[in-house]
Structure formats: C-alpha cells, structure tokens
PDB file of C-alpha atoms in Angstrom:
ATOM      1  CA  MET O   1     167.442 139.653 192.636  1.00 48.00           C
ATOM      2  CA  ILE O   2     168.510 136.216 191.373  1.00 51.00           C
ATOM      3  CA  SER O   3     165.078 134.773 192.138  1.00 59.00           C
ATOM      4  CA  ALA O   4     163.310 137.607 190.339  1.00 60.00           C
ATOM      5  CA  SER O   5     165.547 137.361 187.289  1.00 66.00           C
ATOM      6  CA  ILE O   6     165.320 133.571 186.956  1.00 80.00           C
ATOM      7  CA  ILE O   7     162.069 132.201 188.415  1.00 82.00           C
ATOM      8  CA  SER O   8     159.542 134.472 186.681  1.00 83.00           C
ATOM      9  CA  PRO O   9     161.217 134.266 183.248  1.00 85.00           C
ATOM     10  CA  THR O  10     161.536 130.488 183.627  1.00 89.00           C
ATOM     11  CA  LEU O  11     157.780 130.165 184.108  1.00 90.00           C
ATOM     12  CA  ARG O  12     157.009 132.453 181.175  1.00 90.00           C
ATOM     13  CA  VAL O  13     159.436 130.730 178.828  1.00 90.00           C
ATOM     14  CA  SER O  14     158.439 127.238 179.976  1.00 93.00           C
ATOM     15  CA  THR O  15     154.731 127.797 179.429  1.00 95.00           C
ATOM     16  CA  PRO O  16     154.618 127.628 175.593  1.00 95.00           C
ATOM     17  CA  ILE O  17     156.845 124.542 175.639  1.00 95.00           C
ATOM     18  CA  LEU O  18     154.778 122.922 178.390  1.00 96.00           C
ATOM     19  CA  LEU O  19     151.414 123.582 176.731  1.00 96.00           C
ATOM     20  CA  CYS O  20     152.686 122.318 173.402  1.00 96.00           C
ATOM     21  CA  ALA O  21     154.257 119.230 174.981  1.00 95.00           C
ATOM     22  CA  LEU O  22     151.067 118.439 176.910  1.00 96.00           C
ATOM     23  CA  GLY O  23     149.233 118.527 173.605  1.00 95.00           C
ATOM     24  CA  GLY O  24     151.884 116.201 172.267  1.00 94.00           C
ATOM     25  CA  VAL O  25     151.186 113.747 175.088  1.00 95.00           C
ATOM     26  CA  TYR O  26     147.691 113.149 173.688  1.00 95.00           C
ATOM     27  CA  SER O  27     148.962 112.599 170.156  1.00 93.00           C
ATOM     28  CA  GLU O  28     151.808 110.387 171.317  1.00 92.00           C
ATOM     29  CA  ARG O  29     149.602 108.275 173.561  1.00 93.00           C
ATOM     30  CA  SER O  30     147.051 107.805 170.764  1.00 92.00           C
ATOM     31  CA  GLY O  31     149.715 106.621 168.321  1.00 89.00           C
ATOM     32  CA  THR O  32     149.571 109.404 165.731  1.00 88.00           C
ATOM     33  CA  GLY O  33     153.286 110.259 165.873  1.00 83.00           C
ATOM     34  CA  ASN O  34     152.557 113.978 165.573  1.00 89.00           C
ATOM     35  CA  ILE O  35     155.674 116.147 165.117  1.00 90.00           C
ATOM     36  CA  THR O  36     153.975 119.334 163.914  1.00 93.00           C
ATOM     37  CA  TYR O  37     154.395 121.218 167.205  1.00 95.00           C
ATOM     38  CA  GLU O  38     156.773 123.760 165.691  1.00 95.00           C
ATOM     39  CA  GLY O  39     154.424 124.596 162.833  1.00 95.00           C
ATOM     40  CA  SER O  40     151.341 124.543 165.048  1.00 96.00           C
ATOM     41  CA  MET O  41     152.802 127.029 167.517  1.00 97.00           C
ATOM     42  CA  LEU O  42     154.122 129.251 164.744  1.00 96.00           C
ATOM     43  CA  MET O  43     150.736 129.397 163.043  1.00 97.00           C
ATOM     44  CA  ALA O  44     149.104 130.111 166.406  1.00 97.00           C
ATOM     45  CA  THR O  45     151.504 132.949 167.222  1.00 97.00           C
ATOM     46  CA  PHE O  46     150.625 134.585 163.909  1.00 97.00           C
ATOM     47  CA  THR O  47     146.849 134.115 164.008  1.00 97.00           C
ATOM     48  CA  GLY O  48     146.814 135.258 167.640  1.00 96.00           C
ATOM     49  CA  VAL O  49     148.546 138.514 166.776  1.00 96.00           C
ATOM     50  CA  VAL O  50     146.313 139.005 163.727  1.00 96.00           C
ATOM     51  CA  GLY O  51     143.171 138.505 165.821  1.00 96.00           C
ATOM     52  CA  SER O  52     144.361 140.909 168.509  1.00 96.00           C
ATOM     53  CA  TYR O  53     145.505 143.481 165.939  1.00 95.00           C
ATOM     54  CA  PHE O  54     142.206 143.684 164.065  1.00 95.00           C
ATOM     55  CA  THR O  55     139.866 143.470 167.071  1.00 94.00           C
ATOM     56  CA  GLY O  56     141.894 145.132 169.822  1.00 92.00           C
ATOM     57  CA  SER O  57     141.033 142.207 172.098  1.00 94.00           C
ATOM     58  CA  SER O  58     143.529 139.798 173.618  1.00 94.00           C
ATOM     59  CA  ILE O  59     140.709 137.299 174.200  1.00 95.00           C
ATOM     60  CA  ILE O  60     139.861 137.254 170.495  1.00 97.00           C
ATOM     61  CA  GLY O  61     143.577 136.944 169.869  1.00 96.00           C
ATOM     62  CA  VAL O  62     143.749 133.799 172.003  1.00 96.00           C
ATOM     63  CA  LEU O  63     140.718 132.338 170.219  1.00 97.00           C
ATOM     64  CA  CYS O  64     142.356 133.025 166.862  1.00 97.00           C
ATOM     65  CA  ALA O  65     145.532 131.364 168.128  1.00 97.00           C
ATOM     66  CA  LEU O  66     143.462 128.314 169.053  1.00 97.00           C
ATOM     67  CA  LEU O  67     142.019 128.226 165.547  1.00 97.00           C
ATOM     68  CA  GLY O  68     145.502 128.465 164.069  1.00 96.00           C
ATOM     69  CA  GLY O  69     146.744 125.562 166.170  1.00 96.00           C
ATOM     70  CA  VAL O  70     143.691 123.412 165.480  1.00 97.00           C
ATOM     71  CA  PHE O  71     143.768 124.140 161.725  1.00 96.00           C
ATOM     72  CA  THR O  72     147.396 123.070 161.487  1.00 96.00           C
ATOM     73  CA  ASN O  73     146.721 119.813 163.315  1.00 96.00           C
ATOM     74  CA  ILE O  74     143.602 119.058 161.296  1.00 96.00           C
ATOM     75  CA  PHE O  75     145.721 119.516 158.184  1.00 95.00           C
ATOM     76  CA  TYR O  76     148.136 116.981 159.650  1.00 95.00           C
ATOM     77  CA  GLY O  77     145.247 114.649 160.495  1.00 94.00           C
ATOM     78  CA  VAL O  78     144.017 114.676 156.908  1.00 94.00           C
ATOM     79  CA  LEU O  79     147.463 113.816 155.579  1.00 93.00           C
ATOM     80  CA  ARG O  80     148.237 111.260 158.269  1.00 91.00           C
ATOM     81  CA  LEU O  81     144.942 109.587 159.157  1.00 90.00           C
ATOM     82  CA  GLN O  82     142.882 110.016 156.003  1.00 90.00           C
ATOM     83  CA  MET O  83     145.600 109.705 153.373  1.00 90.00           C
ATOM     84  CA  GLY O  84     147.968 107.406 155.271  1.00 85.00           C
ATOM     85  CA  GLY O  85     151.027 109.623 154.923  1.00 85.00           C
ATOM     86  CA  ASP O  86     154.270 109.026 156.795  1.00 86.00           C
ATOM     87  CA  ASN O  87     154.230 110.947 160.073  1.00 86.00           C
ATOM     88  CA  VAL O  88     157.763 112.324 159.669  1.00 87.00           C
ATOM     89  CA  VAL O  89     157.238 113.476 156.087  1.00 90.00           C
ATOM     90  CA  CYS O  90     153.816 114.974 156.869  1.00 91.00           C
ATOM     91  CA  GLY O  91     155.123 116.629 160.017  1.00 91.00           C
ATOM     92  CA  PHE O  92     158.075 118.336 158.399  1.00 92.00           C
ATOM     93  CA  ALA O  93     155.935 119.334 155.407  1.00 93.00           C
ATOM     94  CA  ILE O  94     153.467 121.097 157.694  1.00 95.00           C
ATOM     95  CA  ASN O  95     156.236 122.751 159.716  1.00 94.00           C
ATOM     96  CA  SER O  96     157.689 124.106 156.475  1.00 94.00           C
ATOM     97  CA  PHE O  97     154.239 125.153 155.279  1.00 95.00           C
ATOM     98  CA  ALA O  98     153.604 127.092 158.494  1.00 95.00           C
ATOM     99  CA  LEU O  99     156.892 128.966 158.159  1.00 95.00           C
ATOM    100  CA  GLY O 100     156.206 129.879 154.544  1.00 94.00           C
ATOM    101  CA  ALA O 101     152.537 130.726 155.096  1.00 95.00           C
ATOM    102  CA  THR O 102     153.121 133.025 158.074  1.00 95.00           C
ATOM    103  CA  THR O 103     155.968 134.808 156.302  1.00 94.00           C
ATOM    104  CA  TYR O 104     153.868 135.309 153.164  1.00 95.00           C
ATOM    105  CA  LEU O 105     150.777 136.466 155.071  1.00 95.00           C
ATOM    106  CA  LEU O 106     152.824 138.870 157.199  1.00 94.00           C
ATOM    107  CA  ARG O 107     154.177 140.559 154.093  1.00 94.00           C
ATOM    108  CA  THR O 108     150.842 140.459 152.263  1.00 93.00           C
ATOM    109  CA  LEU O 109     148.505 141.631 155.035  1.00 92.00           C
ATOM    110  CA  PHE O 110     150.776 144.100 156.800  1.00 91.00           C
ATOM    111  CA  LYS O 111     153.215 145.102 154.045  1.00 90.00           C
ATOM    112  CA  THR O 112     156.161 144.428 156.329  1.00 89.00           C
ATOM    113  CA  SER O 113     158.791 141.769 156.851  1.00 86.00           C
ATOM    114  CA  GLY O 114     160.694 140.514 159.851  1.00 88.00           C
ATOM    115  CA  THR O 115     158.614 141.748 162.779  1.00 90.00           C
ATOM    116  CA  LEU O 116     155.095 143.085 163.294  1.00 92.00           C
ATOM    117  CA  SER O 117     154.895 145.281 166.383  1.00 91.00           C
ATOM    118  CA  ASP O 118     151.998 147.693 166.744  1.00 90.00           C
ATOM    119  CA  PRO O 119     150.086 149.381 169.613  1.00 91.00           C
ATOM    120  CA  LYS O 120     146.908 147.808 168.216  1.00 92.00           C
ATOM    121  CA  ILE O 121     148.134 144.406 169.380  1.00 93.00           C
ATOM    122  CA  GLN O 122     146.696 143.848 172.848  1.00 93.00           C
ATOM    123  CA  GLY O 123     148.735 141.522 175.033  1.00 92.00           C
ATOM    124  CA  LEU O 124     147.467 139.211 177.751  1.00 92.00           C
ATOM    125  CA  HIS O 125     146.872 140.773 181.149  1.00 91.00           C
ATOM    126  CA  LYS O 126     149.249 139.877 183.974  1.00 89.00           C
ATOM    127  CA  ILE O 127     147.739 138.401 187.122  1.00 86.00           C
ATOM    128  CA  SER O 128     149.060 138.268 190.689  1.00 82.00           C
ATOM    129  CA  VAL O 129     147.579 135.800 193.186  1.00 80.00           C
ATOM    130  CA  PRO O 130     146.504 137.486 196.458  1.00 80.00           C
ATOM    131  CA  ILE O 131     148.369 136.453 199.630  1.00 75.00           C
ATOM    132  CA  LEU O 132     150.785 134.202 197.715  1.00 73.00           C
ATOM    133  CA  LYS O 133     152.262 137.222 195.963  1.00 73.00           C
ATOM    134  CA  ASP O 134     153.445 138.548 199.339  1.00 72.00           C
ATOM    135  CA  ILE O 135     155.348 135.429 200.451  1.00 77.00           C
ATOM    136  CA  PRO O 136     159.141 135.657 199.921  1.00 73.00           C
ATOM    137  CA  VAL O 137     160.543 133.564 197.026  1.00 70.00           C
ATOM    138  CA  ILE O 138     157.144 131.950 196.375  1.00 77.00           C
ATOM    139  CA  LYS O 139     155.831 135.316 195.236  1.00 77.00           C
ATOM    140  CA  TYR O 140     157.862 135.062 192.029  1.00 76.00           C
ATOM    141  CA  PHE O 141     155.706 132.106 190.982  1.00 80.00           C
ATOM    142  CA  PHE O 142     152.467 134.011 191.500  1.00 79.00           C
ATOM    143  CA  THR O 143     153.254 137.595 190.536  1.00 80.00           C
ATOM    144  CA  ASP O 144     152.699 139.210 187.131  1.00 82.00           C
ATOM    145  CA  GLN O 145     152.030 136.004 185.225  1.00 88.00           C
ATOM    146  CA  THR O 146     149.401 135.563 182.529  1.00 92.00           C
ATOM    147  CA  LEU O 147     146.418 133.299 183.079  1.00 93.00           C
ATOM    148  CA  LEU O 148     147.896 130.863 180.553  1.00 95.00           C
ATOM    149  CA  VAL O 149     150.883 130.253 182.826  1.00 94.00           C
ATOM    150  CA  TYR O 150     148.595 129.035 185.599  1.00 93.00           C
ATOM    151  CA  ILE O 151     146.451 127.081 183.127  1.00 95.00           C
ATOM    152  CA  ALA O 152     149.535 125.303 181.774  1.00 95.00           C
ATOM    153  CA  PHE O 153     150.581 123.925 185.146  1.00 94.00           C
ATOM    154  CA  ILE O 154     147.005 123.051 186.124  1.00 95.00           C
ATOM    155  CA  MET O 155     146.665 121.170 182.825  1.00 96.00           C
ATOM    156  CA  VAL O 156     149.556 118.920 183.843  1.00 96.00           C
ATOM    157  CA  PHE O 157     147.445 117.390 186.602  1.00 96.00           C
ATOM    158  CA  VAL O 158     144.233 117.509 184.563  1.00 96.00           C
ATOM    159  CA  THR O 159     145.951 115.568 181.778  1.00 96.00           C
ATOM    160  CA  GLN O 160     147.356 113.079 184.283  1.00 95.00           C
ATOM    161  CA  LEU O 161     143.857 112.543 185.666  1.00 96.00           C
ATOM    162  CA  ILE O 162     142.290 112.182 182.214  1.00 95.00           C
ATOM    163  CA  LEU O 163     144.809 109.625 180.979  1.00 94.00           C
ATOM    164  CA  LYS O 164     144.839 107.538 184.153  1.00 93.00           C
ATOM    165  CA  ARG O 165     141.297 107.771 185.523  1.00 93.00           C
ATOM    166  CA  THR O 166     138.828 108.343 182.684  1.00 94.00           C
ATOM    167  CA  LYS O 167     137.389 106.073 180.023  1.00 94.00           C
ATOM    168  CA  PHE O 168     138.449 108.531 177.333  1.00 94.00           C
ATOM    169  CA  GLY O 169     142.041 108.501 178.572  1.00 93.00           C
ATOM    170  CA  MET O 170     142.132 104.722 178.691  1.00 94.00           C
ATOM    171  CA  ASN O 171     140.758 104.576 175.147  1.00 94.00           C
ATOM    172  CA  ILE O 172     143.477 106.970 174.002  1.00 95.00           C
ATOM    173  CA  ARG O 173     146.175 104.827 175.572  1.00 93.00           C
ATOM    174  CA  ALA O 174     144.683 101.674 174.078  1.00 93.00           C
ATOM    175  CA  CYS O 175     144.738 103.229 170.605  1.00 92.00           C
ATOM    176  CA  GLY O 176     148.435 103.946 170.947  1.00 89.00           C
ATOM    177  CA  GLU O 177     149.537 100.758 172.665  1.00 88.00           C
ATOM    178  CA  ASN O 178     147.565  98.220 170.627  1.00 89.00           C
ATOM    179  CA  PRO O 179     145.165  99.641 168.028  1.00 90.00           C
ATOM    180  CA  MET O 180     144.109  96.218 166.764  1.00 91.00           C
ATOM    181  CA  ALA O 181     143.090  95.098 170.242  1.00 91.00           C
ATOM    182  CA  ALA O 182     141.332  98.434 170.797  1.00 91.00           C
ATOM    183  CA  THR O 183     139.325  97.928 167.613  1.00 92.00           C
ATOM    184  CA  ALA O 184     138.466  94.389 168.668  1.00 92.00           C
ATOM    185  CA  VAL O 185     136.815  95.611 171.877  1.00 91.00           C
ATOM    186  CA  GLY O 186     134.807  98.282 170.067  1.00 91.00           C
ATOM    187  CA  ILE O 187     136.990 101.374 170.429  1.00 93.00           C
ATOM    188  CA  ASN O 188     136.908 103.669 167.401  1.00 94.00           C
ATOM    189  CA  VAL O 189     140.641 104.189 166.907  1.00 93.00           C
ATOM    190  CA  THR O 190     140.349 106.776 164.141  1.00 92.00           C
ATOM    191  CA  LYS O 191     137.832 108.859 166.098  1.00 94.00           C
ATOM    192  CA  ASN O 192     139.980 108.870 169.227  1.00 95.00           C
ATOM    193  CA  ARG O 193     143.060 109.820 167.242  1.00 95.00           C
ATOM    194  CA  TRP O 194     141.177 112.708 165.657  1.00 96.00           C
ATOM    195  CA  ILE O 195     140.133 113.919 169.094  1.00 96.00           C
ATOM    196  CA  SER O 196     143.733 113.650 170.294  1.00 96.00           C
ATOM    197  CA  ILE O 197     145.029 115.625 167.333  1.00 96.00           C
ATOM    198  CA  THR O 198     142.416 118.322 167.969  1.00 96.00           C
ATOM    199  CA  ILE O 199     143.428 118.567 171.636  1.00 96.00           C
ATOM    200  CA  THR O 200     147.039 118.856 170.509  1.00 96.00           C
ATOM    201  CA  GLY O 201     146.033 121.748 168.265  1.00 96.00           C
ATOM    202  CA  ILE O 202     144.201 123.516 171.089  1.00 97.00           C
ATOM    203  CA  LEU O 203     147.139 123.267 173.491  1.00 97.00           C
ATOM    204  CA  CYS O 204     149.664 124.256 170.822  1.00 96.00           C
ATOM    205  CA  GLY O 205     147.388 127.205 170.083  1.00 97.00           C
ATOM    206  CA  LEU O 206     147.491 128.264 173.725  1.00 97.00           C
ATOM    207  CA  GLY O 207     151.270 127.904 173.670  1.00 96.00           C
ATOM    208  CA  GLY O 208     151.479 130.145 170.628  1.00 96.00           C
ATOM    209  CA  ALA O 209     149.185 132.707 172.269  1.00 96.00           C
ATOM    210  CA  GLN O 210     151.409 132.810 175.343  1.00 96.00           C
ATOM    211  CA  MET O 211     154.450 133.358 173.162  1.00 95.00           C
ATOM    212  CA  SER O 212     153.135 136.187 170.974  1.00 94.00           C
ATOM    213  CA  LEU O 213     150.574 137.808 173.304  1.00 95.00           C
ATOM    214  CA  GLY O 214     151.915 136.902 176.740  1.00 92.00           C
ATOM    215  CA  ASN O 215     155.705 136.888 176.627  1.00 89.00           C
ATOM    216  CA  LEU O 216     155.683 139.487 173.830  1.00 89.00           C
ATOM    217  CA  THR O 217     153.086 141.556 171.992  1.00 92.00           C
ATOM    218  CA  GLN O 218     154.410 141.076 168.488  1.00 93.00           C
ATOM    219  CA  PHE O 219     155.016 138.549 165.742  1.00 95.00           C
ATOM    220  CA  SER O 220     158.377 137.829 164.164  1.00 93.00           C
ATOM    221  CA  GLU O 221     159.133 135.492 161.293  1.00 92.00           C
ATOM    222  CA  ASP O 222     160.029 132.058 162.686  1.00 90.00           C
ATOM    223  CA  MET O 223     159.587 133.424 166.208  1.00 93.00           C
ATOM    224  CA  VAL O 224     159.014 129.962 167.689  1.00 93.00           C
ATOM    225  CA  GLY O 225     162.707 129.367 167.048  1.00 86.00           C
ATOM    226  CA  GLY O 226     162.802 125.605 167.586  1.00 87.00           C
ATOM    227  CA  ARG O 227     160.712 125.534 170.773  1.00 91.00           C
ATOM    228  CA  GLY O 228     158.252 123.199 169.085  1.00 92.00           C
ATOM    229  CA  PHE O 229     161.073 120.718 168.567  1.00 90.00           C
ATOM    230  CA  ILE O 230     162.092 121.195 172.202  1.00 89.00           C
ATOM    231  CA  ALA O 231     158.484 120.325 173.126  1.00 92.00           C
ATOM    232  CA  LEU O 232     158.804 117.209 170.975  1.00 90.00           C
ATOM    233  CA  ALA O 233     162.021 116.326 172.801  1.00 86.00           C
ATOM    234  CA  ALA O 234     160.223 116.847 176.122  1.00 88.00           C
ATOM    235  CA  VAL O 235     157.491 114.410 175.075  1.00 90.00           C
ATOM    236  CA  MET O 236     159.986 111.790 173.950  1.00 85.00           C
ATOM    237  CA  LEU O 237     162.342 112.130 176.909  1.00 82.00           C
ATOM    238  CA  SER O 238     159.509 111.960 179.448  1.00 85.00           C
ATOM    239  CA  ASN O 239     157.907 108.951 177.744  1.00 84.00           C
ATOM    240  CA  ALA O 240     154.802 111.085 177.132  1.00 88.00           C
ATOM    241  CA  THR O 241     153.919 111.449 180.819  1.00 91.00           C
ATOM    242  CA  PRO O 242     152.409 114.787 181.959  1.00 94.00           C
ATOM    243  CA  ILE O 243     154.549 115.085 185.096  1.00 94.00           C
ATOM    244  CA  GLY O 244     157.701 114.185 183.189  1.00 90.00           C
ATOM    245  CA  VAL O 245     156.815 116.687 180.474  1.00 93.00           C
ATOM    246  CA  MET O 246     156.393 119.403 183.098  1.00 94.00           C
ATOM    247  CA  PHE O 247     159.827 118.868 184.645  1.00 90.00           C
ATOM    248  CA  THR O 248     161.487 118.617 181.229  1.00 87.00           C
ATOM    249  CA  ALA O 249     159.782 121.778 179.949  1.00 90.00           C
ATOM    250  CA  VAL O 250     160.734 123.700 183.089  1.00 90.00           C
ATOM    251  CA  LEU O 251     164.335 122.530 182.704  1.00 86.00           C
ATOM    252  CA  PHE O 252     164.449 123.860 179.154  1.00 85.00           C
ATOM    253  CA  GLY O 253     162.714 127.048 180.266  1.00 85.00           C
ATOM    254  CA  PHE O 254     165.285 127.517 183.008  1.00 85.00           C
ATOM    255  CA  ALA O 255     168.099 127.036 180.483  1.00 81.00           C
ATOM    256  CA  GLU O 256     166.629 129.733 178.231  1.00 81.00           C
ATOM    257  CA  ALA O 257     165.968 132.108 181.137  1.00 81.00           C
ATOM    258  CA  LEU O 258     169.550 131.593 182.298  1.00 79.00           C
ATOM    259  CA  ALA O 259     170.753 132.324 178.769  1.00 77.00           C
ATOM    260  CA  ASN O 260     168.824 135.608 178.782  1.00 75.00           C
ATOM    261  CA  VAL O 261     170.418 136.606 182.087  1.00 75.00           C
ATOM    262  CA  LEU O 262     173.913 135.672 180.916  1.00 76.00           C
ATOM    263  CA  GLN O 263     173.476 137.851 177.829  1.00 71.00           C
ATOM    264  CA  LEU O 264     173.941 140.808 180.165  1.00 70.00           C
ATOM    265  CA  THR O 265     177.425 139.560 181.060  1.00 70.00           C
ATOM    266  CA  SER O 266     180.649 139.443 179.065  1.00 71.00           C
ATOM    267  CA  ILE O 267     179.998 135.864 177.926  1.00 72.00           C
ATOM    268  CA  SER O 268     179.665 135.457 174.152  1.00 69.00           C
ATOM    269  CA  SER O 269     176.037 135.902 173.084  1.00 61.00           C
ATOM    270  CA  TYR O 270     176.390 133.064 170.565  1.00 67.00           C
ATOM    271  CA  LEU O 271     177.454 130.654 173.301  1.00 73.00           C
ATOM    272  CA  VAL O 272     174.655 131.843 175.565  1.00 66.00           C
ATOM    273  CA  LEU O 273     171.973 131.290 172.914  1.00 67.00           C
ATOM    274  CA  MET O 274     173.168 127.705 172.530  1.00 75.00           C
ATOM    275  CA  ILE O 275     172.414 126.830 176.165  1.00 70.00           C
ATOM    276  CA  PRO O 276     168.805 125.541 175.733  1.00 68.00           C
ATOM    277  CA  TYR O 277     169.805 123.321 172.820  1.00 73.00           C
ATOM    278  CA  ILE O 278     172.981 122.097 174.504  1.00 78.00           C
ATOM    279  CA  THR O 279     170.738 121.098 177.408  1.00 72.00           C
ATOM    280  CA  VAL O 280     168.679 118.883 175.082  1.00 70.00           C
ATOM    281  CA  ILE O 281     171.807 117.223 173.685  1.00 76.00           C
ATOM    282  CA  LEU O 282     173.283 116.613 177.144  1.00 77.00           C
ATOM    283  CA  ILE O 283     170.067 114.993 178.356  1.00 70.00           C
ATOM    284  CA  LEU O 284     170.083 112.681 175.344  1.00 68.00           C
ATOM    285  CA  ILE O 285     173.727 111.769 175.929  1.00 72.00           C
ATOM    286  CA  LEU O 286     173.057 111.014 179.595  1.00 68.00           C
ATOM    287  CA  GLN O 287     170.076 108.808 178.731  1.00 63.00           C
ATOM    288  CA  PRO O 288     171.241 106.371 176.018  1.00 58.00           C
ATOM    289  CA  ASP O 289     168.453 103.922 176.884  1.00 60.00           C
ATOM    290  CA  ARG O 290     165.866 106.597 176.110  1.00 56.00           C
ATOM    291  CA  ILE O 291     167.421 107.086 172.665  1.00 55.00           C
ATOM    292  CA  LYS O 292     166.914 103.382 171.952  1.00 57.00           C
ATOM    293  CA  GLU O 293     163.308 103.625 173.134  1.00 57.00           C
ATOM    294  CA  ILE O 294     162.698 106.667 170.934  1.00 53.00           C
ATOM    295  CA  LYS O 295     164.142 104.885 167.885  1.00 54.00           C
ATOM    296  CA  THR O 296     161.910 101.888 168.554  1.00 57.00           C
ATOM    297  CA  LYS O 297     158.881 104.137 168.993  1.00 55.00           C
ATOM    298  CA  LEU O 298     159.582 105.950 165.726  1.00 53.00           C
ATOM    299  CA  LYS O 299     159.739 102.612 163.911  1.00 56.00           C
ATOM    300  CA  ILE O 300     156.423 101.600 165.442  1.00 53.00           C
ATOM    301  CA  HIS O 301     154.824 104.872 164.283  1.00 52.00           C
ATOM    302  CA  LYS O 302     155.652 104.005 160.683  1.00 52.00           C
ATOM    303  CA  ASN O 303     153.322 100.999 160.810  1.00 53.00           C
ATOM    304  CA  ILE O 304     150.794 101.807 163.503  1.00 49.00           C
ATOM    305  CA  ALA O 305     148.524 104.019 161.343  1.00 47.00           C
ATOM    306  CA  GLU O 306     147.675 101.117 159.029  1.00 50.00           C
ATOM    307  CA  ALA O 307     146.244  99.115 161.920  1.00 49.00           C
TER     308      ALA O 307
END
C-alpha cells in the first residue's frame, strides 16, 4: 500500500520537474542564464489543453504544448540574446507574461475562469511495461505511467551522453564556460545558445504536457504552482548535471507525493503543502558552499552574454 501510494505518484510528479530541469541543463551549460521555466511550463500546460480540446487528440495536445514551450523560450532568446537584456529581468518578465496571457486566453476563449475541465480534453494514455509490471515493488515504476514519464528518465542518460561525448555537447559547454575562447576556435556561440534555448523550450513543453494531460486532464490558472522554480533550484543545486538533476527532481517529487498522502491524515493541510518548498530550503541550508557557487554563477551570467 505504501509503495503504491508513494512510488507511482513520485514518478508522475517528478516528471514535469525533471523534464523542465533537463531543458535547463542545456541553457545553463550554454551560458544563457535562462530562468523562464515557470512561464514556459505554464504556457505549455495551456496550449496542450487547448490543442487537445479542439482536436480531441492527446498527440496534437502534446505538439501544441511543445509549441507553447518553444515560443516562450524564443521570446526569451530575443530579449536576452538579440537585445542584450538582463537574464533575471527578462526571465521574470516572461514568467509574469505567461501567467497573464494564459489567464486572459482562458477567459477569452472558453468564457470561464479558474479551471477548464471538459470531456473534450483527451489525456495521455497510461502504459504498463510487460513482465516488469508483474515484479513486486518494481511494478510500481512500470505500471500505469504515461510515455512521457519513461521519456523523461531516458532523457537523463541521453543528455549525459550528448554533453559528455558529442561535438555539439562540447560546443555547448564551451559556450558557457568560456565564450571568448569558444569564438576564437570557430564555435558560433550565439547559434549554439539559440539551439540550447530551443531544446529548453521543447523539454519544458513536454513537462507542461505531462502536467496538464498526463497527471491531470485540465488547465487551472497558475497550475504550475512554482514547479518551474523548483526545476531551476534542481539545476542550480545539481550544478547542471543530468544525473544530479534527476535525483534532485525525484527528491522534490517524493516530497510532493508525501504531502499528498499526508493530506489524508489529521495533519494541517497548510503545513503539508509546504513540504516540497521546505525541502528546497533545507537543501540550501545544508549546502552553504552551493549557495556561494550559485551567487558567483549569477554574477557571471550578468556579463557573459556580452562576450
């Protein structure tokens, strides 16, 4: 019972955070200082639901979610790379824009506010892996999960391989670590950063699709609820490493799944809902050296775009 109530929800809740954070790894490694994960996922959750609602297809819904995530990141790229805007200012501006735009479009297109829930919205199909679904304990990892859950964890190792073993990955890392040196050896820094931002948009789009079409089949105003910022924390705390991001995202997912279980007890619901965010704060407190590294990295991001 405990395994069923914790393991499966942990995977489902972790997946949007993990996908978004993996996208953030590309942006972080390329030196763009992208903090638009919250807005990107929110836009993707909305466009995914809109696509599914009007076409009756969850696949079209996922594609629309991808477009929403990519559009948001391209918007950021224009402000950051083309116009030289500050990454923090541009990031928070886009996050605010996404919240306002999705709220406005929800009320304009569907004449409703708060939540859009309709039978026309087709959710993602759940998949169970043969043989593995029959093994005790392990079965909870491979039973009734969406395809995006499996894709998310596969992408951890794909991203690790790309960054460590491919020319593209090495170029991305060079752009983030020393853009002037990268330019000197013929690497197009701006091009690689644009590619990284686009990949971030795609993965944030998949995260949004999992949230609104996988975990739920509805859209609610501000439904991301800070998970984009948790993804940002996962990127920072793991030093933008795919494996580190995975463990951090799963930890946050476990905290949220535990909070959902504890809501059924006599414990105050307000205290329970604080658990995922308290987890972030505790990790930061227990890793003071990482805070110093993050501060240094944020200072570097203020100047790195001009290189």
